[in-house]
PDB file of C-alpha atoms in Angstrom:
ATOM      1  CA  MET A   1     -24.235   8.911   2.444  1.00  0.00           C
ATOM      2  CA  HIS A   2     -20.772  10.112   1.423  1.00  0.00           C
ATOM      3  CA  HIS A   3     -17.610   9.651   3.415  1.00  0.00           C
ATOM      4  CA  THR A   4     -16.231  12.814   4.969  1.00  0.00           C
ATOM      5  CA  GLN A   5     -13.555  13.853   7.420  1.00  0.00           C
ATOM      6  CA  PRO A   6     -13.253  14.042  10.293  1.00  0.00           C
ATOM      7  CA  ILE A   7     -14.587  10.513  10.583  1.00  0.00           C
ATOM      8  CA  SER A   8     -16.602  11.517  13.657  1.00  0.00           C
ATOM      9  CA  VAL A   9     -18.780  13.719  11.411  1.00  0.00           C
ATOM     10  CA  PHE A  10     -19.289  10.804   9.019  1.00  0.00           C
ATOM     11  CA  TYR A  11     -20.402   8.530  11.860  1.00  0.00           C
ATOM     12  CA  GLU A  12     -22.828  11.170  13.140  1.00  0.00           C
ATOM     13  CA  ARG A  13     -24.313  11.622   9.671  1.00  0.00           C
ATOM     14  CA  LEU A  14     -24.805   7.870   9.427  1.00  0.00           C
ATOM     15  CA  ALA A  15     -26.473   7.790  12.845  1.00  0.00           C
ATOM     16  CA  GLY A  16     -28.547  10.873  12.116  1.00  0.00           C
ATOM     17  CA  ARG A  17     -27.680  12.378  15.486  1.00  0.00           C
ATOM     18  CA  PRO A  18     -24.756  13.537  17.634  1.00  0.00           C
ATOM     19  CA  LEU A  19     -22.807  10.625  19.138  1.00  0.00           C
ATOM     20  CA  THR A  20     -21.120  10.350  22.498  1.00  0.00           C
ATOM     21  CA  ASP A  21     -17.371   9.812  22.708  1.00  0.00           C
ATOM     22  CA  ALA A  22     -18.048   6.204  23.750  1.00  0.00           C
ATOM     23  CA  GLU A  23     -20.267   5.648  20.695  1.00  0.00           C
ATOM     24  CA  GLN A  24     -17.629   7.198  18.424  1.00  0.00           C
ATOM     25  CA  GLU A  25     -14.952   4.906  19.857  1.00  0.00           C
ATOM     26  CA  MET A  26     -17.188   1.834  19.518  1.00  0.00           C
ATOM     27  CA  LEU A  27     -18.037   2.624  15.879  1.00  0.00           C
ATOM     28  CA  ASP A  28     -14.397   3.265  15.039  1.00  0.00           C
ATOM     29  CA  HIS A  29     -13.358   0.042  16.760  1.00  0.00           C
ATOM     30  CA  GLN A  30     -16.025  -1.976  14.896  1.00  0.00           C
ATOM     31  CA  PHE A  31     -15.065  -0.421  11.559  1.00  0.00           C
ATOM     32  CA  HIS A  32     -11.413  -1.346  12.041  1.00  0.00           C
ATOM     33  CA  LEU A  33     -12.296  -4.900  13.108  1.00  0.00           C
ATOM     34  CA  ALA A  34     -14.372  -5.412   9.965  1.00  0.00           C
ATOM     35  CA  TYR A  35     -11.731  -3.766   7.769  1.00  0.00           C
ATOM     36  CA  ARG A  36      -8.871  -5.862   9.166  1.00  0.00           C
ATOM     37  CA  SER A  37     -10.838  -9.091   8.824  1.00  0.00           C
ATOM     38  CA  ARG A  38     -11.206  -8.526   5.081  1.00  0.00           C
ATOM     39  CA  ARG A  39      -8.019  -6.765   4.054  1.00  0.00           C
ATOM     40  CA  GLU A  40      -5.761  -9.815   4.545  1.00  0.00           C
ATOM     41  CA  ARG A  41      -7.637 -11.558   1.742  1.00  0.00           C
ATOM     42  CA  ILE A  42      -7.083  -8.718  -0.700  1.00  0.00           C
ATOM     43  CA  GLY A  43      -3.847  -8.329  -2.628  1.00  0.00           C
ATOM     44  CA  LEU A  44      -2.535  -5.837  -5.113  1.00  0.00           C
ATOM     45  CA  SER A  45      -3.522  -6.146  -8.739  1.00  0.00           C
ATOM     46  CA  PRO A  46      -0.729  -7.252 -11.080  1.00  0.00           C
ATOM     47  CA  GLN A  47      -1.058  -3.893 -12.826  1.00  0.00           C
ATOM     48  CA  ALA A  48      -0.274  -2.059  -9.578  1.00  0.00           C
ATOM     49  CA  CYS A  49       2.939  -4.022  -9.120  1.00  0.00           C
ATOM     50  CA  GLU A  50       3.869  -3.450 -12.767  1.00  0.00           C
ATOM     51  CA  ALA A  51       3.255   0.290 -12.409  1.00  0.00           C
ATOM     52  CA  LEU A  52       5.437   0.446  -9.278  1.00  0.00           C
ATOM     53  CA  GLU A  53       8.226  -1.396 -11.084  1.00  0.00           C
ATOM     54  CA  LEU A  54       8.018   0.791 -14.205  1.00  0.00           C
ATOM     55  CA  TRP A  55       8.089   3.979 -12.149  1.00  0.00           C
ATOM     56  CA  HIS A  56      11.075   2.685 -10.169  1.00  0.00           C
ATOM     57  CA  ARG A  57      13.002   1.714 -13.323  1.00  0.00           C
ATOM     58  CA  ALA A  58      12.310   5.150 -14.842  1.00  0.00           C
ATOM     59  CA  GLY A  59      14.027   6.748 -11.856  1.00  0.00           C
ATOM     60  CA  GLY A  60      10.851   7.905 -10.168  1.00  0.00           C
ATOM     61  CA  ARG A  61      10.582   7.875  -6.422  1.00  0.00           C
ATOM     62  CA  GLN A  62       7.660   7.703  -4.087  1.00  0.00           C
ATOM     63  CA  SER A  63       6.862   7.290  -0.454  1.00  0.00           C
ATOM     64  CA  SER A  64       3.780   6.661   1.621  1.00  0.00           C
ATOM     65  CA  LEU A  65       2.254   9.080   4.114  1.00  0.00           C
ATOM     66  CA  SER A  66      -1.034   7.775   5.434  1.00  0.00           C
ATOM     67  CA  MET A  67      -3.430   8.423   8.260  1.00  0.00           C
ATOM     68  CA  HIS A  68      -3.825   4.628   8.476  1.00  0.00           C
ATOM     69  CA  PRO A  69      -2.272   3.283  11.702  1.00  0.00           C
ATOM     70  CA  HIS A  70       1.482   2.982  11.160  1.00  0.00           C
ATOM     71  CA  GLY A  71       1.913  -0.648  12.238  1.00  0.00           C
ATOM     72  CA  GLN A  72      -0.935  -1.799  10.033  1.00  0.00           C
ATOM     73  CA  LEU A  73       0.309   0.245   7.075  1.00  0.00           C
ATOM     74  CA  ALA A  74       3.832  -1.138   7.392  1.00  0.00           C
ATOM     75  CA  HIS A  75       2.426  -4.665   7.628  1.00  0.00           C
ATOM     76  CA  LEU A  76       0.408  -4.234   4.426  1.00  0.00           C
ATOM     77  CA  VAL A  77       3.342  -2.809   2.494  1.00  0.00           C
ATOM     78  CA  HIS A  78       5.645  -5.624   3.640  1.00  0.00           C
ATOM     79  CA  ARG A  79       2.999  -8.332   3.109  1.00  0.00           C
ATOM     80  CA  ASN A  80       2.581  -7.186  -0.483  1.00  0.00           C
ATOM     81  CA  ASP A  81       6.372  -7.227  -0.959  1.00  0.00           C
ATOM     82  CA  ILE A  82       6.550  -3.623  -2.166  1.00  0.00           C
ATOM     83  CA  SER A  83       8.500  -1.962   0.643  1.00  0.00           C
ATOM     84  CA  HIS A  84      11.584  -1.630  -1.574  1.00  0.00           C
ATOM     85  CA  PHE A  85       9.668   0.901  -3.695  1.00  0.00           C
ATOM     86  CA  PHE A  86       9.128   3.247  -0.730  1.00  0.00           C
ATOM     87  CA  PRO A  87      12.107   4.894   1.001  1.00  0.00           C
ATOM     88  CA  LEU A  88       9.805   6.240   3.719  1.00  0.00           C
ATOM     89  CA  ILE A  89       6.550   4.742   4.940  1.00  0.00           C
ATOM     90  CA  GLU A  90       4.748   6.657   7.637  1.00  0.00           C
ATOM     91  CA  GLY A  91       1.332   5.948   9.066  1.00  0.00           C
ATOM     92  CA  TRP A  92      -0.567   7.670  11.833  1.00  0.00           C
ATOM     93  CA  SER A  93       0.577   7.030  15.377  1.00  0.00           C
ATOM     94  CA  SER A  94      -2.146   8.363  17.688  1.00  0.00           C
ATOM     95  CA  GLY A  95      -5.237  10.496  18.132  1.00  0.00           C
ATOM     96  CA  ASP A  96      -7.257  12.320  15.492  1.00  0.00           C
ATOM     97  CA  PRO A  97      -4.949  13.649  12.770  1.00  0.00           C
ATOM     98  CA  GLY A  98      -7.101  16.716  12.148  1.00  0.00           C
ATOM     99  CA  ASP A  99      -5.677  18.928   9.410  1.00  0.00           C
ATOM    100  CA  LYS A 100      -3.231  16.886   7.337  1.00  0.00           C
ATOM    101  CA  SER A 101      -1.199  19.906   6.150  1.00  0.00           C
ATOM    102  CA  PRO A 102       1.292  19.978   9.046  1.00  0.00           C
ATOM    103  CA  HIS A 103       1.905  16.236   8.648  1.00  0.00           C
ATOM    104  CA  LEU A 104       2.505  16.643   4.925  1.00  0.00           C
ATOM    105  CA  ILE A 105       4.955  19.529   5.379  1.00  0.00           C
ATOM    106  CA  ARG A 106       6.949  17.597   8.020  1.00  0.00           C
ATOM    107  CA  TYR A 107       7.004  14.564   5.742  1.00  0.00           C
ATOM    108  CA  LEU A 108       8.240  16.508   2.706  1.00  0.00           C
ATOM    109  CA  THR A 109      10.879  18.174   4.877  1.00  0.00           C
ATOM    110  CA  ARG A 110      12.120  14.782   6.085  1.00  0.00           C
ATOM    111  CA  LEU A 111      12.364  13.622   2.458  1.00  0.00           C
ATOM    112  CA  ARG A 112      13.979  16.917   1.388  1.00  0.00           C
ATOM    113  CA  ILE A 113      11.357  17.392  -1.319  1.00  0.00           C
ATOM    114  CA  ASN A 114      10.307  20.803  -2.572  1.00  0.00           C
ATOM    115  CA  PRO A 115       6.480  20.912  -2.309  1.00  0.00           C
ATOM    116  CA  ALA A 116       6.285  22.450  -5.804  1.00  0.00           C
ATOM    117  CA  GLU A 117       7.977  19.312  -7.189  1.00  0.00           C
ATOM    118  CA  ALA A 118       5.777  16.809  -5.360  1.00  0.00           C
ATOM    119  CA  LEU A 119       2.557  15.097  -6.367  1.00  0.00           C
ATOM    120  CA  LEU A 120       0.182  13.799  -3.727  1.00  0.00           C
ATOM    121  CA  ILE A 121      -2.102  10.968  -4.790  1.00  0.00           C
ATOM    122  CA  GLY A 122      -4.971  10.841  -2.356  1.00  0.00           C
ATOM    123  CA  ASP A 123      -8.453   9.473  -1.902  1.00  0.00           C
ATOM    124  CA  GLY A 124     -10.336  12.225  -0.133  1.00  0.00           C
ATOM    125  CA  VAL A 125     -11.071  15.919  -0.081  1.00  0.00           C
ATOM    126  CA  ASP A 126      -8.941  16.254   3.054  1.00  0.00           C
ATOM    127  CA  ASP A 127      -5.939  15.075   0.992  1.00  0.00           C
ATOM    128  CA  ALA A 128      -6.615  17.751  -1.629  1.00  0.00           C
ATOM    129  CA  LYS A 129      -6.968  20.421   1.074  1.00  0.00           C
ATOM    130  CA  ALA A 130      -3.658  19.401   2.641  1.00  0.00           C
ATOM    131  CA  ALA A 131      -1.912  19.459  -0.737  1.00  0.00           C
ATOM    132  CA  LEU A 132      -3.352  22.861  -1.592  1.00  0.00           C
ATOM    133  CA  GLY A 133      -2.319  24.217   1.807  1.00  0.00           C
ATOM    134  CA  CYS A 134       1.241  23.018   1.238  1.00  0.00           C
ATOM    135  CA  GLY A 135       1.688  24.011  -2.401  1.00  0.00           C
ATOM    136  CA  VAL A 136       1.674  20.402  -3.586  1.00  0.00           C
ATOM    137  CA  SER A 137      -0.046  19.192  -6.750  1.00  0.00           C
ATOM    138  CA  CYS A 138      -2.722  16.593  -6.078  1.00  0.00           C
ATOM    139  CA  VAL A 139      -4.625  13.855  -7.871  1.00  0.00           C
ATOM    140  CA  LEU A 140      -7.553  12.210  -6.114  1.00  0.00           C
ATOM    141  CA  TYR A 141      -8.234   8.575  -6.860  1.00  0.00           C
TER     142      TYR A 141
END
């Protein structure tokens, strides 16, 4: 079964049936508990840190817009001692983010970045759709 967005659709595909709101909340809660329990043991690869440093020295700039909860995202960035590479780190604050395009446009506006000069590196089809909808180039990893 392949991951898809919105996550509620993914959970229903896994279950093989429609889920109640309570079931959706319980599954989401359990996923995040399991994820948090493991992520503290995982660090960045040395190559990732080297790549961040090389990009920074070359004058490149980057920031982080994520649908991961903001407090948890900020914690991970600080724990890995890479916050100095990101002038703006923004995670999701509440509810279902839905279409990511409006979030991406607001983010680029805050950074004063022309969408045609930006590159979004994402991990899902919803990231590519948001980039396309905003005129941003995209690479999915």
